[in-house]
mmCIF file of N, CA, C and O in Angstrom:
data_model
loop_
_atom_site.group_PDB
_atom_site.id
_atom_site.type_symbol
_atom_site.label_atom_id
_atom_site.label_comp_id
_atom_site.label_asym_id
_atom_site.label_seq_id
_atom_site.Cartn_x
_atom_site.Cartn_y
_atom_site.Cartn_z
ATOM 1 N N MET A 4 0.838 -1.093 -0.053
ATOM 2 C CA MET A 4 -0.027 0.088 -0.051
ATOM 3 C C MET A 4 0.840 1.374 -0.014
ATOM 4 O O MET A 4 1.832 1.486 0.817
ATOM 5 N N MET A 5 0.677 2.123 -0.595
ATOM 6 C CA MET A 5 1.394 3.502 -0.657
ATOM 7 C C MET A 5 0.786 4.456 -0.119
ATOM 8 O O MET A 5 -0.677 4.580 0.377
ATOM 9 N N PRO A 6 1.774 5.094 0.544
ATOM 10 C CA PRO A 6 1.315 6.287 1.654
ATOM 11 C C PRO A 6 0.247 7.136 0.829
ATOM 12 O O PRO A 6 0.941 7.530 -0.324
ATOM 13 N N CYS A 7 -0.500 7.657 1.658
ATOM 14 C CA CYS A 7 -1.253 8.890 0.653
ATOM 15 C C CYS A 7 -0.563 10.519 0.979
ATOM 16 O O CYS A 7 -0.356 10.883 2.578
ATOM 17 N N ARG A 8 0.087 10.850 0.026
ATOM 18 C CA ARG A 8 0.596 12.048 0.296
ATOM 19 C C ARG A 8 -0.160 13.071 -0.888
ATOM 20 O O ARG A 8 -0.560 12.807 -2.017
ATOM 21 N N ARG A 9 -0.039 14.664 -0.291
ATOM 22 C CA ARG A 9 -0.844 15.417 -1.165
ATOM 23 C C ARG A 9 0.585 16.778 -0.850
ATOM 24 O O ARG A 9 0.792 16.835 -0.123
ATOM 25 N N TRP A 10 0.784 17.334 -2.254
ATOM 26 C CA TRP A 10 1.555 18.588 -2.136
ATOM 27 C C TRP A 10 1.094 19.515 -2.982
ATOM 28 O O TRP A 10 0.138 19.271 -3.853
ATOM 29 N N PHE A 11 1.079 20.553 -2.657
ATOM 30 C CA PHE A 11 0.340 21.549 -2.562
ATOM 31 C C PHE A 11 1.201 22.953 -3.493
ATOM 32 O O PHE A 11 2.007 22.874 -2.989
ATOM 33 N N SER A 12 0.701 23.711 -4.290
ATOM 34 C CA SER A 12 1.090 25.023 -4.462
ATOM 35 C C SER A 12 -0.430 25.976 -4.367
ATOM 36 O O SER A 12 -1.570 25.572 -5.085
ATOM 37 N N VAL A 13 -0.152 27.061 -4.495
ATOM 38 C CA VAL A 13 -0.924 27.931 -4.306
ATOM 39 C C VAL A 13 -1.195 28.845 -5.376
ATOM 40 O O VAL A 13 -0.836 29.021 -5.989
ATOM 41 N N THR A 14 -2.685 28.577 -5.782
ATOM 42 C CA THR A 14 -3.125 28.915 -7.067
ATOM 43 C C THR A 14 -3.837 30.498 -6.770
ATOM 44 O O THR A 14 -4.314 30.818 -5.805
ATOM 45 N N GLY A 15 -4.081 31.083 -7.518
ATOM 46 C CA GLY A 15 -5.129 32.505 -7.753
ATOM 47 C C GLY A 15 -6.734 32.072 -7.721
ATOM 48 O O GLY A 15 -7.536 33.069 -7.680
ATOM 49 N N SER A 16 -7.173 31.045 -7.716
ATOM 50 C CA SER A 16 -8.274 30.626 -8.092
ATOM 51 C C SER A 16 -9.234 30.928 -7.210
ATOM 52 O O SER A 16 -8.747 30.921 -5.877
ATOM 53 N N ALA A 17 -10.353 31.254 -7.121
ATOM 54 C CA ALA A 17 -11.077 31.623 -6.084
ATOM 55 C C ALA A 17 -11.408 30.020 -5.343
ATOM 56 O O ALA A 17 -11.942 30.444 -4.431
ATOM 57 N N THR A 18 -11.708 28.871 -5.806
ATOM 58 C CA THR A 18 -12.416 27.910 -5.521
ATOM 59 C C THR A 18 -10.956 26.705 -5.693
ATOM 60 O O THR A 18 -10.165 26.950 -6.407
ATOM 61 N N ASP A 19 -11.348 25.815 -4.998
ATOM 62 C CA ASP A 19 -10.160 24.708 -4.801
ATOM 63 C C ASP A 19 -10.404 24.176 -6.204
ATOM 64 O O ASP A 19 -11.722 23.292 -6.538
ATOM 65 N N SER A 20 -9.595 23.724 -6.999
ATOM 66 C CA SER A 20 -9.694 23.389 -8.406
ATOM 67 C C SER A 20 -9.911 21.612 -8.154
ATOM 68 O O SER A 20 -10.251 21.249 -9.315
ATOM 69 N N GLY A 21 -9.603 21.052 -7.202
ATOM 70 C CA GLY A 21 -9.615 19.432 -6.992
ATOM 71 C C GLY A 21 -8.491 18.764 -7.739
ATOM 72 O O GLY A 21 -8.254 17.506 -7.727
ATOM 73 N N GLU A 22 -7.335 19.312 -8.804
ATOM 74 C CA GLU A 22 -6.408 18.652 -9.002
ATOM 75 C C GLU A 22 -5.174 18.591 -8.073
ATOM 76 O O GLU A 22 -4.893 19.500 -7.070
ATOM 77 N N ALA A 23 -4.562 17.791 -7.770
ATOM 78 C CA ALA A 23 -3.367 17.434 -7.145
ATOM 79 C C ALA A 23 -2.348 18.312 -7.284
ATOM 80 O O ALA A 23 -2.036 18.587 -8.419
ATOM 81 N N GLY A 24 -1.898 19.000 -6.082
ATOM 82 C CA GLY A 24 -0.738 19.744 -6.844
ATOM 83 C C GLY A 24 -1.311 21.402 -6.592
ATOM 84 O O GLY A 24 -0.762 22.195 -6.585
ATOM 85 N N GLN A 25 -2.782 21.500 -6.153
ATOM 86 C CA GLN A 25 -3.274 23.078 -6.609
ATOM 87 C C GLN A 25 -3.813 23.238 -4.895
ATOM 88 O O GLN A 25 -4.813 22.419 -4.450
ATOM 89 N N MET A 26 -3.801 24.345 -4.576
ATOM 90 C CA MET A 26 -4.316 24.925 -3.060
ATOM 91 C C MET A 26 -5.087 26.341 -3.782
ATOM 92 O O MET A 26 -3.979 27.123 -4.165
ATOM 93 N N SER A 27 -6.199 26.499 -3.340
ATOM 94 C CA SER A 27 -6.945 27.797 -3.657
ATOM 95 C C SER A 27 -6.307 28.745 -2.495
ATOM 96 O O SER A 27 -5.480 28.584 -1.530
ATOM 97 N N GLN A 28 -6.406 30.229 -2.905
ATOM 98 C CA GLN A 28 -6.121 31.270 -1.908
ATOM 99 C C GLN A 28 -6.702 30.822 -0.735
ATOM 100 O O GLN A 28 -6.502 31.387 0.639
ATOM 101 N N GLU A 29 -8.034 30.734 -0.772
ATOM 102 C CA GLU A 29 -8.849 30.707 0.457
ATOM 103 C C GLU A 29 -8.535 29.374 1.326
ATOM 104 O O GLU A 29 -8.277 29.391 2.772
ATOM 105 N N ARG A 30 -8.210 28.435 0.497
ATOM 106 C CA ARG A 30 -7.435 27.050 1.440
ATOM 107 C C ARG A 30 -5.952 27.533 2.134
ATOM 108 O O ARG A 30 -5.845 27.338 3.095
ATOM 109 N N PHE A 31 -5.510 28.165 1.484
ATOM 110 C CA PHE A 31 -3.861 28.486 1.985
ATOM 111 C C PHE A 31 -4.256 29.418 3.097
ATOM 112 O O PHE A 31 -3.452 29.234 4.170
ATOM 113 N N ARG A 32 -5.135 30.396 3.186
ATOM 114 C CA ARG A 32 -5.337 31.365 4.095
ATOM 115 C C ARG A 32 -6.047 30.640 5.878
ATOM 116 O O ARG A 32 -5.733 31.065 6.675
ATOM 117 N N ALA A 33 -7.062 29.488 5.351
ATOM 118 C CA ALA A 33 -7.464 28.678 6.135
ATOM 119 C C ALA A 33 -6.307 27.826 6.900
ATOM 120 O O ALA A 33 -6.340 27.957 7.762
ATOM 121 N N GLU A 34 -5.463 27.442 6.070
ATOM 122 C CA GLU A 34 -4.262 26.715 6.562
ATOM 123 C C GLU A 34 -3.277 27.813 7.552
ATOM 124 O O GLU A 34 -3.065 27.525 8.684
ATOM 125 N N LYS A 35 -3.251 28.708 6.947
ATOM 126 C CA LYS A 35 -2.260 30.087 7.401
ATOM 127 C C LYS A 35 -3.164 30.069 8.907
ATOM 128 O O LYS A 35 -2.132 30.515 10.188
ATOM 129 N N LEU A 36 -4.236 30.565 8.900
ATOM 130 C CA LEU A 36 -5.003 31.241 10.246
ATOM 131 C C LEU A 36 -5.262 29.900 11.205
ATOM 132 O O LEU A 36 -4.865 30.511 12.303
ATOM 133 N N TYR A 37 -5.220 28.842 10.747
ATOM 134 C CA TYR A 37 -5.147 27.720 11.784
ATOM 135 C C TYR A 37 -3.907 27.589 12.520
ATOM 136 O O TYR A 37 -3.949 27.518 13.947
ATOM 137 N N TYR A 38 -2.586 27.815 11.818
ATOM 138 C CA TYR A 38 -1.197 27.299 12.111
ATOM 139 C C TYR A 38 -1.142 28.538 12.965
ATOM 140 O O TYR A 38 -0.394 28.850 14.200
ATOM 141 N N ILE A 39 -1.499 29.870 12.805
ATOM 142 C CA ILE A 39 -1.050 31.188 13.571
ATOM 143 C C ILE A 39 -2.286 30.998 14.910
ATOM 144 O O ILE A 39 -1.505 31.333 16.020
ATOM 145 N N SER A 40 -3.537 30.615 14.975
ATOM 146 C CA SER A 40 -4.288 30.331 16.016
ATOM 147 C C SER A 40 -3.599 29.343 16.961
ATOM 148 O O SER A 40 -3.618 29.656 18.316
ATOM 149 N N LEU A 41 -3.349 28.278 16.613
ATOM 150 C CA LEU A 41 -2.706 27.354 17.315
ATOM 151 C C LEU A 41 -1.347 27.585 18.186
ATOM 152 O O LEU A 41 -1.211 27.444 18.992
ATOM 153 N N SER A 42 -0.609 28.308 17.335
ATOM 154 C CA SER A 42 0.544 29.076 17.689
ATOM 155 C C SER A 42 0.481 29.861 18.972
ATOM 156 O O SER A 42 1.006 29.809 20.142
ATOM 157 N N ILE A 43 -0.833 30.669 18.927
ATOM 158 C CA ILE A 43 -0.967 31.853 19.853
ATOM 159 C C ILE A 43 -1.613 30.841 21.464
ATOM 160 O O ILE A 43 -1.049 31.297 22.386
ATOM 161 N N ALA A 44 -2.127 29.805 21.292
ATOM 162 C CA ALA A 44 -3.129 28.869 22.112
ATOM 163 C C ALA A 44 -1.437 28.096 22.653
ATOM 164 O O ALA A 44 -1.456 27.851 23.847
ATOM 165 N N LYS A 45 -0.901 27.732 22.069
ATOM 166 C CA LYS A 45 0.888 27.094 22.471
ATOM 167 C C LYS A 45 1.486 28.121 23.437
ATOM 168 O O LYS A 45 1.668 27.497 24.355
ATOM 169 N N SER A 46 1.326 29.219 22.969
ATOM 170 C CA SER A 46 2.112 30.479 23.687
ATOM 171 C C SER A 46 1.441 30.416 24.783
ATOM 172 O O SER A 46 2.092 30.449 26.120
ATOM 173 N N MET A 47 0.077 30.508 24.936
ATOM 174 C CA MET A 47 -0.863 30.464 26.182
ATOM 175 C C MET A 47 -0.662 29.348 27.094
ATOM 176 O O MET A 47 -0.505 29.855 28.180
ATOM 177 N N LEU A 48 -0.379 28.251 26.625
ATOM 178 C CA LEU A 48 -0.194 27.273 27.458
ATOM 179 C C LEU A 48 1.494 27.203 28.130
ATOM 180 O O LEU A 48 1.298 27.313 29.414
ATOM 181 N N GLU A 49 2.311 27.465 27.238
ATOM 182 C CA GLU A 49 3.786 27.711 27.715
ATOM 183 C C GLU A 49 3.482 28.895 29.101
ATOM 184 O O GLU A 49 4.375 28.802 29.887
ATOM 185 N N LYS A 50 2.639 29.839 28.758
ATOM 186 C CA LYS A 50 2.769 30.724 29.916
ATOM 187 C C LYS A 50 1.791 30.606 30.925
ATOM 188 O O LYS A 50 1.408 31.349 31.922
ATOM 189 N N ASP A 51 1.212 29.180 31.229
ATOM 190 C CA ASP A 51 0.260 28.639 32.260
ATOM 191 C C ASP A 51 -0.864 29.799 32.091
ATOM 192 O O ASP A 51 -1.491 29.474 33.293
ATOM 193 N N VAL A 52 -1.407 30.009 31.029
ATOM 194 C CA VAL A 52 -2.739 30.797 30.675
ATOM 195 C C VAL A 52 -3.880 29.776 30.750
ATOM 196 O O VAL A 52 -4.895 29.957 31.310
ATOM 197 N N ILE A 53 -3.748 28.492 29.803
ATOM 198 C CA ILE A 53 -4.523 27.756 29.929
ATOM 199 C C ILE A 53 -3.799 26.349 30.153
ATOM 200 O O ILE A 53 -2.347 26.596 30.296
ATOM 201 N N ASP A 54 -4.309 25.340 30.170
ATOM 202 C CA ASP A 54 -3.551 24.305 30.588
ATOM 203 C C ASP A 54 -3.752 23.059 29.227
ATOM 204 O O ASP A 54 -4.437 23.692 28.254
ATOM 205 N N GLN A 55 -3.263 22.017 29.444
ATOM 206 C CA GLN A 55 -3.326 21.257 28.109
ATOM 207 C C GLN A 55 -4.401 20.499 27.763
ATOM 208 O O GLN A 55 -4.964 20.513 26.456
ATOM 209 N N GLU A 56 -5.495 20.371 28.649
ATOM 210 C CA GLU A 56 -6.775 20.071 28.283
ATOM 211 C C GLU A 56 -7.396 20.926 27.665
ATOM 212 O O GLU A 56 -8.083 20.777 26.242
ATOM 213 N N MET A 57 -7.151 22.329 27.642
ATOM 214 C CA MET A 57 -7.943 23.716 26.927
ATOM 215 C C MET A 57 -7.218 23.724 25.996
ATOM 216 O O MET A 57 -8.244 23.990 24.906
ATOM 217 N N LEU A 58 -5.758 23.537 25.954
ATOM 218 C CA LEU A 58 -5.253 23.392 24.287
ATOM 219 C C LEU A 58 -5.961 22.506 23.865
ATOM 220 O O LEU A 58 -6.139 22.709 21.913
ATOM 221 N N ALA A 59 -6.051 21.090 23.888
ATOM 222 C CA ALA A 59 -6.661 20.148 23.208
ATOM 223 C C ALA A 59 -8.410 20.552 22.821
ATOM 224 O O ALA A 59 -8.381 20.396 21.552
ATOM 225 N N VAL A 60 -8.981 21.397 23.544
ATOM 226 C CA VAL A 60 -10.368 22.103 23.260
ATOM 227 C C VAL A 60 -10.058 22.682 22.185
ATOM 228 O O VAL A 60 -10.694 23.186 20.834
ATOM 229 N N ILE A 61 -9.199 23.580 22.019
ATOM 230 C CA ILE A 61 -8.752 25.076 20.924
ATOM 231 C C ILE A 61 -8.430 24.242 19.891
ATOM 232 O O ILE A 61 -9.069 24.353 18.889
ATOM 233 N N ASN A 62 -7.661 23.207 20.089
ATOM 234 C CA ASN A 62 -7.326 22.551 18.826
ATOM 235 C C ASN A 62 -8.562 22.096 17.996
ATOM 236 O O ASN A 62 -8.632 22.110 16.365
ATOM 237 N N GLU A 63 -9.204 21.426 18.513
ATOM 238 C CA GLU A 63 -10.514 20.905 18.402
ATOM 239 C C GLU A 63 -11.148 21.919 17.555
ATOM 240 O O GLU A 63 -11.537 21.642 16.293
ATOM 241 N N LYS A 64 -11.625 22.849 18.096
ATOM 242 C CA LYS A 64 -12.219 23.748 17.544
ATOM 243 C C LYS A 64 -11.725 24.719 16.307
ATOM 244 O O LYS A 64 -12.333 25.081 15.427
ATOM 245 N N LEU A 65 -10.131 24.866 16.322
ATOM 246 C CA LEU A 65 -9.755 25.271 15.268
ATOM 247 C C LEU A 65 -9.734 24.050 14.065
ATOM 248 O O LEU A 65 -9.795 24.496 12.933
ATOM 249 N N LEU A 66 -9.498 23.080 14.373
ATOM 250 C CA LEU A 66 -9.888 21.811 13.076
ATOM 251 C C LEU A 66 -11.098 21.969 12.654
ATOM 252 O O LEU A 66 -11.460 21.898 11.160
ATOM 253 N N GLU A 67 -12.469 22.123 13.703
ATOM 254 C CA GLU A 67 -13.446 22.524 12.739
ATOM 255 C C GLU A 67 -13.637 23.445 12.088
ATOM 256 O O GLU A 67 -14.545 23.644 10.944
ATOM 257 N N LYS A 68 -13.157 24.696 12.359
ATOM 258 C CA LYS A 68 -13.378 26.134 11.815
ATOM 259 C C LYS A 68 -12.644 26.036 10.641
ATOM 260 O O LYS A 68 -13.038 26.133 9.534
ATOM 261 N N TYR A 69 -11.445 25.906 10.567
ATOM 262 C CA TYR A 69 -10.501 26.187 9.600
ATOM 263 C C TYR A 69 -10.548 24.583 8.365
ATOM 264 O O TYR A 69 -10.024 24.903 7.269
ATOM 265 N N HIS A 70 -10.591 23.419 8.867
ATOM 266 C CA HIS A 70 -10.311 22.521 8.012
ATOM 267 C C HIS A 70 -9.028 22.539 7.395
ATOM 268 O O HIS A 70 -9.298 22.038 6.477
ATOM 269 N N PRO A 71 -7.888 22.623 8.616
ATOM 270 C CA PRO A 71 -6.497 22.518 7.475
ATOM 271 C C PRO A 71 -6.203 21.146 7.167
ATOM 272 O O PRO A 71 -6.550 20.063 7.450
ATOM 273 N N VAL A 72 -5.770 20.955 5.825
ATOM 274 C CA VAL A 72 -5.253 19.801 5.099
ATOM 275 C C VAL A 72 -4.122 19.149 6.037
ATOM 276 O O VAL A 72 -4.204 18.013 6.804
ATOM 277 N N MET A 73 -3.286 20.075 6.383
ATOM 278 C CA MET A 73 -2.053 19.375 6.704
ATOM 279 C C MET A 73 -2.371 19.424 8.353
ATOM 280 O O MET A 73 -2.067 18.265 9.024
ATOM 281 N N GLY A 74 -2.855 20.226 9.192
ATOM 282 C CA GLY A 74 -3.599 19.802 10.448
ATOM 283 C C GLY A 74 -4.309 18.463 10.580
ATOM 284 O O GLY A 74 -4.371 17.821 11.789
ATOM 285 N N MET A 75 -5.122 18.102 9.854
ATOM 286 C CA MET A 75 -6.040 17.014 9.734
ATOM 287 C C MET A 75 -5.125 15.732 9.546
ATOM 288 O O MET A 75 -5.194 15.003 10.017
ATOM 289 N N LEU A 76 -4.045 16.133 8.412
ATOM 290 C CA LEU A 76 -3.026 14.736 8.614
ATOM 291 C C LEU A 76 -2.411 14.774 9.714
ATOM 292 O O LEU A 76 -2.485 13.329 10.326
ATOM 293 N N LEU A 77 -2.409 15.896 10.560
ATOM 294 C CA LEU A 77 -1.055 15.450 11.616
ATOM 295 C C LEU A 77 -2.029 14.992 12.650
ATOM 296 O O LEU A 77 -1.483 14.078 13.650
ATOM 297 N N ALA A 78 -3.282 15.393 12.704
ATOM 298 C CA ALA A 78 -4.052 14.828 13.748
ATOM 299 C C ALA A 78 -4.403 13.655 13.458
ATOM 300 O O ALA A 78 -5.481 13.051 14.116
ATOM 301 N N GLY A 79 -4.150 13.132 12.234
ATOM 302 C CA GLY A 79 -4.675 11.701 12.125
ATOM 303 C C GLY A 79 -6.018 11.504 11.442
ATOM 304 O O GLY A 79 -6.590 10.617 11.728
ATOM 305 N N ARG A 80 -6.644 12.771 10.728
ATOM 306 C CA ARG A 80 -8.058 12.747 10.597
ATOM 307 C C ARG A 80 -8.228 12.770 8.984
ATOM 308 O O ARG A 80 -9.225 13.510 8.491
ATOM 309 N N ASP A 81 -7.763 12.258 7.946
ATOM 310 C CA ASP A 81 -7.675 12.671 6.609
ATOM 311 C C ASP A 81 -8.277 11.636 6.186
ATOM 312 O O ASP A 81 -8.052 10.560 5.738
ATOM 313 N N THR A 82 -9.789 12.010 6.096
ATOM 314 C CA THR A 82 -10.545 10.844 5.943
ATOM 315 C C THR A 82 -10.751 10.486 4.262
ATOM 316 O O THR A 82 -10.964 9.370 3.756
ATOM 317 N N ALA A 83 -10.211 11.442 3.383
ATOM 318 C CA ALA A 83 -10.069 11.271 2.000
ATOM 319 C C ALA A 83 -9.034 9.976 1.704
ATOM 320 O O ALA A 83 -9.143 9.259 1.141
ATOM 321 N N CYS A 84 -7.912 10.420 2.529
ATOM 322 C CA CYS A 84 -6.684 9.642 2.652
ATOM 323 C C CYS A 84 -7.365 8.046 3.077
ATOM 324 O O CYS A 84 -6.743 7.383 2.170
ATOM 325 N N ARG A 85 -7.759 8.134 4.075
ATOM 326 C CA ARG A 85 -8.127 6.723 4.521
ATOM 327 C C ARG A 85 -9.249 5.915 3.580
ATOM 328 O O ARG A 85 -9.224 4.803 3.325
ATOM 329 N N SER A 86 -10.270 6.728 3.139
ATOM 330 C CA SER A 86 -11.010 6.114 2.272
ATOM 331 C C SER A 86 -10.403 5.810 0.874
ATOM 332 O O SER A 86 -10.972 4.865 0.583
ATOM 333 N N ALA A 87 -9.326 6.558 0.312
ATOM 334 C CA ALA A 87 -8.609 6.098 -0.882
ATOM 335 C C ALA A 87 -7.808 5.035 -0.737
ATOM 336 O O ALA A 87 -7.986 4.027 -1.052
ATOM 337 N N GLU A 88 -7.392 4.769 0.861
ATOM 338 C CA GLU A 88 -6.470 3.700 1.440
ATOM 339 C C GLU A 88 -7.054 2.318 1.735
ATOM 340 O O GLU A 88 -6.710 1.432 0.901
ATOM 341 N N ALA A 89 -8.402 2.480 2.119
ATOM 342 C CA ALA A 89 -9.414 1.545 2.191
ATOM 343 C C ALA A 89 -9.688 0.771 0.914
ATOM 344 O O ALA A 89 -9.830 -0.401 0.610
ATOM 345 N N GLY A 90 -10.067 1.797 -0.297
ATOM 346 C CA GLY A 90 -10.300 1.206 -1.349
ATOM 347 C C GLY A 90 -9.314 0.550 -1.997
ATOM 348 O O GLY A 90 -9.337 -0.357 -2.569
ATOM 349 N N ALA A 91 -8.030 0.779 -1.743
ATOM 350 C CA ALA A 91 -7.054 0.298 -2.676
ATOM 351 C C ALA A 91 -6.756 -0.969 -1.959
ATOM 352 O O ALA A 91 -6.305 -1.976 -2.532
ATOM 353 N N GLU A 92 -6.958 -1.179 -0.635
ATOM 354 C CA GLU A 92 -6.640 -2.670 0.022
ATOM 355 C C GLU A 92 -8.007 -3.838 0.008
ATOM 356 O O GLU A 92 -7.383 -4.901 -0.146
ATOM 357 N N VAL A 93 -8.974 -3.128 -0.768
ATOM 358 C CA VAL A 93 -10.191 -4.038 -1.289
ATOM 359 C C VAL A 93 -9.668 -5.219 -2.208
ATOM 360 O O VAL A 93 -9.187 -4.631 -2.946
#
């Protein structure tokens, strides 16, 4: 079984083209905002403003809001990859 990998470049299109290797400006913006927000939350954790449990809740909310491709992969939630891999195993 081959690992599911996606590589992206940012396009100027207003919507996701669906083609491998393409990422719309909106998708790139969502990825960027997810990582900026998560970075702020981690900084708050380091300063003992929040605890690990609250960081997990914040991360869940950010994943739901932004649906970051890389964030979902790192969280083990890439359902498209899992579906493709499951289909390849059948």
